[in-house]
């Protein structure tokens, strides 16, 4: 049997959306990941230990994800950024400074709802250790979260500063794992096993091409909502849904989604925010209607115009050359970049679902993986997938 192209599987060989020939719009980058944006690295700390009932020591199904816009050496270098809260039942620290300065300069961390504190401290400790000149001034890390308390002992102090530091240290380029890794370890999506997912798109612009990459911590949606390739599948996949029984008619669409959008296209902070605003449209293609109990928060950044928006305290008095300069795509030519975000977000959700397996966690709570064969059969029956 011929080996599948690398963009259809994760490094561990888990199938992604393209392995099922699901029709998807747009042209992906080489890794079909946020790391296709040159310089962007992703790292994980994954914590899986213990079985059975909660006892103050677990079971633990959680972790930390780190995204570095300019790699390790570029920590402290500013890039244009914009933040959007589609639904504010969640947290992303540093948002006030992003709104004020239009930039970020530190690693972005994603974890569970009750582990924001050690991750915030972990960024500070990493910067103080490796970039002391940056830590001499104020640090306002970006740490975002989604809730994994169905599978994880979320009230235990299992995520530590060391896990946050390890996620930063582990950050790498190229193909990355998806599914139950990093901050996505204990997450659920459409009452199937969810978690970490990514995808990218190439945008042709005049004589050159740019890349748009999306990374999601997918932890949202009710089973009945699930839609793939425009085909509603929730009713056909309604069986084996222990989460619905657990919540007994409660808000099964709860949980949240954090989305990070990266591009090497030169953009203004407001344009980065505009990209972030398009991510919910990609989520909607997979069926969600945006539960009140789902905190859906998105951040967009551009790696172009390196350090032009540096917000640190300047040295010396202003002079004739004390100016920054920035190039940007004209607003009237942004539509192809918006489309790329929507397309990559939709695929990132599917990758988070497909690159996964069943997981059992706290109190024996179980989440099944999305059944590939049933999905493929349903899509073929509706003519969405051929062959």
Coordinates of C-alpha atoms in Angstrom, one line a residue:
X1 CA 0.0 0.0 0.0
X2 CA 1.3 3.4 -0.9
X3 CA 2.3 5.6 2.0
X4 CA -0.1 8.5 2.5
X5 CA 1.3 12.1 1.9
X6 CA 2.6 13.6 5.1
X7 CA -0.1 16.2 5.3
X8 CA -2.7 13.5 5.7
X9 CA -1.2 12.1 8.9
X10 CA 0.5 13.4 12.1
X11 CA 4.1 12.4 12.9
X12 CA 2.7 9.5 15.0
X13 CA 0.7 8.3 12.0
X14 CA -2.7 9.4 13.1
X15 CA -5.1 10.1 10.3
X16 CA -6.1 13.7 9.6
X17 CA -9.1 15.0 7.6
X18 CA -7.3 14.6 4.2
X19 CA -6.7 10.9 4.9
X20 CA -10.5 10.4 4.5
X21 CA -10.6 12.5 1.3
X22 CA -13.0 15.0 3.0
X23 CA -13.4 17.8 0.4
X24 CA -11.7 21.0 1.8
X25 CA -11.2 24.3 0.1
X26 CA -7.9 26.0 -0.4
X27 CA -4.3 25.0 -0.8
X28 CA -2.5 23.9 2.4
X29 CA 1.2 24.5 3.2
X30 CA 3.8 21.7 3.3
X31 CA 2.9 20.6 6.9
X32 CA -0.7 21.9 6.7
X33 CA 0.0 23.4 10.1
X34 CA 0.4 26.8 11.8
X35 CA 4.2 26.0 11.7
X36 CA 4.1 26.6 7.9
X37 CA 4.3 30.3 8.9
X38 CA 8.1 30.6 8.9
X39 CA 9.5 31.0 12.4
X40 CA 6.4 29.8 14.3
X41 CA 7.1 27.0 16.7
X42 CA 4.7 24.8 18.7
X43 CA 5.5 22.8 21.8
X44 CA 3.6 20.5 24.2
X45 CA 3.7 19.2 27.7
X46 CA 1.2 16.3 28.0
X47 CA 0.2 14.9 31.4
X48 CA -1.6 11.6 31.5
X49 CA -1.5 9.6 34.7
X50 CA -3.8 7.8 37.1
X51 CA -7.1 5.9 36.8
X52 CA -10.3 5.7 38.7
X53 CA -12.0 8.0 41.2
X54 CA -10.9 11.5 42.1
X55 CA -8.6 11.3 45.1
X56 CA -6.7 14.6 45.1
X57 CA -4.0 13.1 43.0
X58 CA -5.9 12.5 39.7
X59 CA -6.7 11.0 37.4
X60 CA -4.8 13.6 35.3
X61 CA -5.6 14.2 31.6
X62 CA -4.3 17.7 30.8
X63 CA -1.2 19.7 29.6
X64 CA 0.2 22.8 28.1
X65 CA 0.6 24.1 24.5
X66 CA 3.1 26.8 23.7
X67 CA 3.2 28.8 20.4
X68 CA 6.2 31.0 19.7
X69 CA 5.7 33.5 16.9
X70 CA 9.5 34.0 16.3
X71 CA 10.9 30.9 17.9
X72 CA 13.0 30.8 21.0
X73 CA 15.6 33.4 19.9
X74 CA 12.8 35.8 18.9
X75 CA 11.1 35.9 22.4
X76 CA 10.8 39.6 23.2
X77 CA 10.5 40.7 19.6
X78 CA 7.1 42.3 18.9
X79 CA 4.7 41.3 16.2
X80 CA 1.4 42.9 15.2
X81 CA -1.5 41.2 16.9
X82 CA -5.3 41.5 17.4
X83 CA -7.7 39.7 19.8
X84 CA -11.4 38.8 19.4
X85 CA -13.8 37.3 21.9
X86 CA -16.7 35.6 20.1
X87 CA -18.1 34.5 23.5
X88 CA -16.4 35.7 26.7
X89 CA -17.1 32.7 28.9
X90 CA -13.3 32.0 29.0
X91 CA -10.0 33.7 29.6
X92 CA -7.0 34.9 27.6
X93 CA -4.6 37.0 29.7
X94 CA -2.8 39.9 28.2
X95 CA -5.8 40.9 26.1
X96 CA -6.0 44.5 27.4
X97 CA -2.4 45.1 26.4
X98 CA -3.0 43.6 23.0
X99 CA -5.9 46.0 22.5
X100 CA -3.8 48.9 23.7
X101 CA -0.5 48.3 21.9
X102 CA -1.6 46.0 19.0
X103 CA 1.3 43.6 19.5
X104 CA 2.6 40.6 21.4
X105 CA 6.2 39.6 22.1
X106 CA 6.1 36.5 24.3
X107 CA 5.2 32.8 23.9
X108 CA 1.5 32.1 23.8
X109 CA 0.4 29.3 26.2
X110 CA -2.9 27.3 26.2
X111 CA -3.9 25.0 29.0
X112 CA -6.9 24.1 31.2
X113 CA -9.2 26.6 33.0
X114 CA -7.6 26.2 36.4
X115 CA -4.0 26.1 35.3
X116 CA -3.7 29.7 33.9
X117 CA -1.7 30.8 36.9
X118 CA 1.3 28.4 36.7
X119 CA 1.5 28.9 33.0
X120 CA 1.5 32.7 33.4
X121 CA 4.3 32.3 35.9
X122 CA 6.1 29.8 33.7
X123 CA 6.4 32.3 30.8
X124 CA 7.9 34.8 33.2
X125 CA 10.4 32.4 34.6
X126 CA 11.4 31.2 31.1
X127 CA 11.9 34.8 29.9
X128 CA 13.8 35.7 33.1
X129 CA 16.1 32.7 32.6
X130 CA 16.7 33.0 28.9
X131 CA 16.0 36.6 28.0
X132 CA 16.9 38.6 31.2
X133 CA 17.1 41.9 29.2
X134 CA 13.4 41.4 28.2
X135 CA 12.4 40.5 31.8
X136 CA 13.9 43.7 33.1
X137 CA 10.7 45.4 32.0
X138 CA 7.1 44.4 32.5
X139 CA 5.9 41.0 31.1
X140 CA 2.2 40.5 30.3
X141 CA 2.0 36.9 29.0
X142 CA -0.8 35.6 26.9
X143 CA -2.3 32.4 28.5
X144 CA -5.6 31.0 27.3
X145 CA -7.7 28.1 28.6
X146 CA -10.5 25.7 28.0
X147 CA -12.3 23.4 30.5
X148 CA -11.2 19.7 30.7
X149 CA -13.0 18.8 34.0
X150 CA -15.0 16.0 32.5
X151 CA -11.9 13.9 32.0
X152 CA -9.3 15.6 34.2
X153 CA -8.9 16.4 37.9
X154 CA -9.0 20.0 37.0
X155 CA -9.0 21.2 40.7
X156 CA -5.7 19.5 41.4
X157 CA -2.4 21.4 41.1
X158 CA -1.1 19.1 38.3
X159 CA 0.0 21.6 35.8
X160 CA 3.2 23.3 37.2
X161 CA 5.5 26.1 36.2
X162 CA 7.9 23.4 35.0
X163 CA 5.3 22.0 32.6
X164 CA 4.8 25.5 31.1
X165 CA 8.6 25.9 30.7
X166 CA 8.9 22.4 29.2
X167 CA 6.2 23.3 26.6
X168 CA 8.2 26.4 25.5
X169 CA 11.4 24.4 25.5
X170 CA 9.8 21.6 23.4
X171 CA 8.5 24.0 20.7
X172 CA 9.5 22.9 17.2
X173 CA 8.7 23.6 13.6
X174 CA 7.4 21.4 10.8
X175 CA 4.7 18.7 11.3
X176 CA 3.2 18.6 14.8
X177 CA 1.1 16.1 16.7
X178 CA -2.7 16.7 17.0
X179 CA -5.5 15.4 19.1
X180 CA -4.9 14.5 22.8
X181 CA -1.6 16.4 23.3
X182 CA -0.6 19.5 25.2
X183 CA -3.4 21.7 26.5
X184 CA -5.8 19.7 24.3
X185 CA -5.1 16.4 26.2
X186 CA -8.4 16.3 28.1
X187 CA -10.6 18.2 25.8
X188 CA -13.8 17.1 24.0
X189 CA -15.4 18.4 20.8
X190 CA -19.0 17.6 19.7
X191 CA -18.9 15.0 22.6
X192 CA -16.1 13.2 20.8
X193 CA -12.5 13.3 21.8
X194 CA -11.1 16.7 20.7
X195 CA -8.1 18.7 21.6
X196 CA -5.3 20.2 19.5
X197 CA -5.8 20.7 15.7
X198 CA -4.1 22.8 13.1
X199 CA -4.1 23.6 9.4
X200 CA -2.7 26.2 7.0
X201 CA -3.5 27.8 3.7
X202 CA -1.4 29.5 1.0
X203 CA -2.6 32.9 -0.2
X204 CA -1.3 34.1 -3.6
X205 CA -0.9 37.9 -3.6
X206 CA 0.5 39.4 -6.8
X207 CA 3.9 38.0 -7.5
X208 CA 4.3 36.2 -4.2
X209 CA 2.6 33.9 -1.8
X210 CA 1.8 34.2 1.9
X211 CA 0.8 31.6 4.5
X212 CA -2.0 31.7 7.0
X213 CA -1.9 29.1 9.8
X214 CA -4.5 28.2 12.4
X215 CA -4.1 26.3 15.7
X216 CA -7.1 25.4 17.8
X217 CA -7.7 23.9 21.2
X218 CA -11.1 22.5 20.2
X219 CA -13.4 21.8 23.2
X220 CA -16.9 22.8 22.0
X221 CA -20.1 21.7 20.4
X222 CA -23.0 19.4 21.1
X223 CA -23.1 16.0 19.3
X224 CA -26.4 16.9 17.5
X225 CA -24.6 19.9 15.8
X226 CA -21.7 18.1 14.2
X227 CA -21.4 18.8 10.4
X228 CA -18.6 17.6 8.1
X229 CA -18.3 18.8 4.5
X230 CA -21.7 20.3 4.8
X231 CA -23.4 17.1 5.8
X232 CA -25.2 17.1 9.2
X233 CA -23.9 14.0 11.0
X234 CA -25.0 14.5 14.6
X235 CA -28.2 12.4 14.4
X236 CA -26.4 9.5 12.6
X237 CA -23.6 9.5 15.3
X238 CA -25.9 10.1 18.2
X239 CA -25.2 6.7 19.9
X240 CA -22.3 6.2 22.4
X241 CA -22.5 9.7 23.9
X242 CA -21.6 9.4 27.6
X243 CA -21.1 13.1 28.0
X244 CA -24.8 13.8 27.3
X245 CA -25.7 11.3 30.1
X246 CA -23.2 12.9 32.4
X247 CA -24.6 16.4 32.1
X248 CA -28.2 15.1 32.2
X249 CA -29.6 17.6 29.8
X250 CA -27.2 20.4 30.8
X251 CA -25.1 22.6 28.5
X252 CA -23.5 19.8 26.4
X253 CA -22.2 22.4 24.0
X254 CA -20.1 23.9 26.7
X255 CA -16.3 23.8 26.9
X256 CA -14.8 26.5 24.8
X257 CA -12.4 27.0 21.9
X258 CA -9.1 28.9 21.7
X259 CA -7.9 29.8 18.3
X260 CA -4.5 31.2 17.2
X261 CA -4.2 32.6 13.7
X262 CA -0.7 33.3 12.3
X263 CA 0.5 34.8 9.0
X264 CA 3.6 36.1 7.4
X265 CA 1.6 38.6 5.5
X266 CA 2.3 42.2 6.6
X267 CA -0.8 43.4 8.5
X268 CA -1.9 46.2 10.8
X269 CA -3.0 45.2 14.3
X270 CA -6.6 45.9 13.3
X271 CA -6.2 43.5 10.3
X272 CA -4.9 40.8 12.7
X273 CA -8.0 41.3 14.8
X274 CA -10.1 41.0 11.6
X275 CA -8.4 37.6 10.9
X276 CA -9.2 36.5 14.5
X277 CA -12.9 37.5 13.9
X278 CA -13.1 35.1 11.0
X279 CA -12.2 32.0 13.0
X280 CA -15.8 31.5 14.3
X281 CA -17.0 31.3 10.7
X282 CA -14.7 28.3 10.3
X283 CA -16.1 26.7 13.5
X284 CA -19.6 27.3 12.2
X285 CA -18.9 25.2 9.2
X286 CA -18.5 22.2 11.5
X287 CA -21.9 22.8 13.0
X288 CA -21.6 24.8 16.3
X289 CA -24.0 27.6 17.0
X290 CA -21.9 29.0 19.8
X291 CA -23.1 27.9 23.2
X292 CA -23.3 30.5 26.0
X293 CA -21.1 28.2 28.1
X294 CA -18.4 27.9 25.4
X295 CA -15.7 30.6 25.8
X296 CA -14.5 31.1 22.2
X297 CA -11.6 33.5 22.1
X298 CA -9.2 34.1 19.2
X299 CA -5.8 35.8 18.6
X300 CA -4.3 36.7 15.3
X301 CA -0.7 37.8 14.7
X302 CA 1.6 38.7 11.8
X303 CA 5.3 37.9 11.7
X304 CA 6.0 40.6 9.1
X305 CA 7.3 44.1 10.1
X306 CA 9.5 42.4 12.8
X307 CA 9.6 44.5 16.0
X308 CA 8.1 47.6 14.4
X309 CA 5.5 47.7 17.1
X310 CA 7.8 47.2 20.0
X311 CA 6.0 48.5 23.1
X312 CA 8.9 48.4 25.5
X313 CA 10.2 51.5 27.2
X314 CA 12.5 53.4 24.7
X315 CA 16.1 54.3 25.5
X316 CA 17.1 57.9 25.2
X317 CA 15.2 61.0 24.1
X318 CA 13.2 61.1 20.8
X319 CA 15.2 62.2 17.7
X320 CA 14.6 62.8 14.1
X321 CA 14.9 59.1 13.3
X322 CA 12.7 57.9 16.2
X323 CA 10.0 56.5 14.0
X324 CA 8.7 53.0 13.2
X325 CA 7.5 52.0 9.7
X326 CA 5.1 49.3 8.8
X327 CA 3.9 47.8 5.5
X328 CA 0.5 46.3 5.2
X329 CA -1.9 44.7 2.8
X330 CA -4.5 47.2 1.7
X331 CA -7.8 46.6 3.5
X332 CA -9.6 46.2 0.2
X333 CA -7.4 43.1 -0.6
X334 CA -8.0 41.2 2.6
X335 CA -10.7 38.9 1.4
X336 CA -8.5 36.0 0.4
X337 CA -6.8 36.1 3.8
X338 CA -10.2 36.0 5.5
X339 CA -11.1 33.0 3.4
X340 CA -7.9 31.3 4.3
X341 CA -8.7 31.6 8.0
X342 CA -12.2 30.2 7.6
X343 CA -10.9 27.2 5.5
X344 CA -8.0 26.4 7.9
X345 CA -10.1 26.7 11.0
X346 CA -12.7 24.3 9.6
X347 CA -9.9 21.8 8.8
X348 CA -8.2 22.3 12.2
X349 CA -11.4 21.2 13.9
X350 CA -11.6 18.1 11.8
X351 CA -8.0 17.3 12.4
X352 CA -8.4 17.6 16.2
X353 CA -11.3 15.1 16.0
X354 CA -9.8 12.6 13.6
X355 CA -6.3 12.4 15.0
X356 CA -7.6 10.9 18.2
X357 CA -8.7 7.9 20.2
X358 CA -11.0 7.0 23.0
X359 CA -10.1 8.4 26.4
X360 CA -11.2 7.4 29.9
X361 CA -10.5 9.8 32.8
X362 CA -11.8 11.0 36.2
X363 CA -14.5 8.9 37.8
X364 CA -14.4 6.5 34.8
X365 CA -15.8 9.2 32.5
X366 CA -15.2 8.2 28.9
X367 CA -15.1 10.1 25.6
X368 CA -15.2 8.1 22.4
X369 CA -13.2 9.0 19.4
X370 CA -14.9 10.1 16.2
X371 CA -15.6 6.8 14.3
X372 CA -13.8 7.2 11.0
X373 CA -15.5 4.4 9.2
X374 CA -19.0 5.6 10.1
X375 CA -18.1 9.2 9.1
X376 CA -16.7 8.1 5.8
X377 CA -19.7 5.9 5.0
X378 CA -22.1 8.7 5.8
X379 CA -20.2 11.1 3.7
X380 CA -20.1 8.7 0.8
X381 CA -23.9 8.0 1.1
X382 CA -24.5 11.7 0.7
X383 CA -22.1 12.1 -2.2
X384 CA -19.8 14.4 -0.2
X385 CA -16.9 11.9 -0.6
X386 CA -16.4 9.8 -3.7
X387 CA -14.3 6.7 -4.4

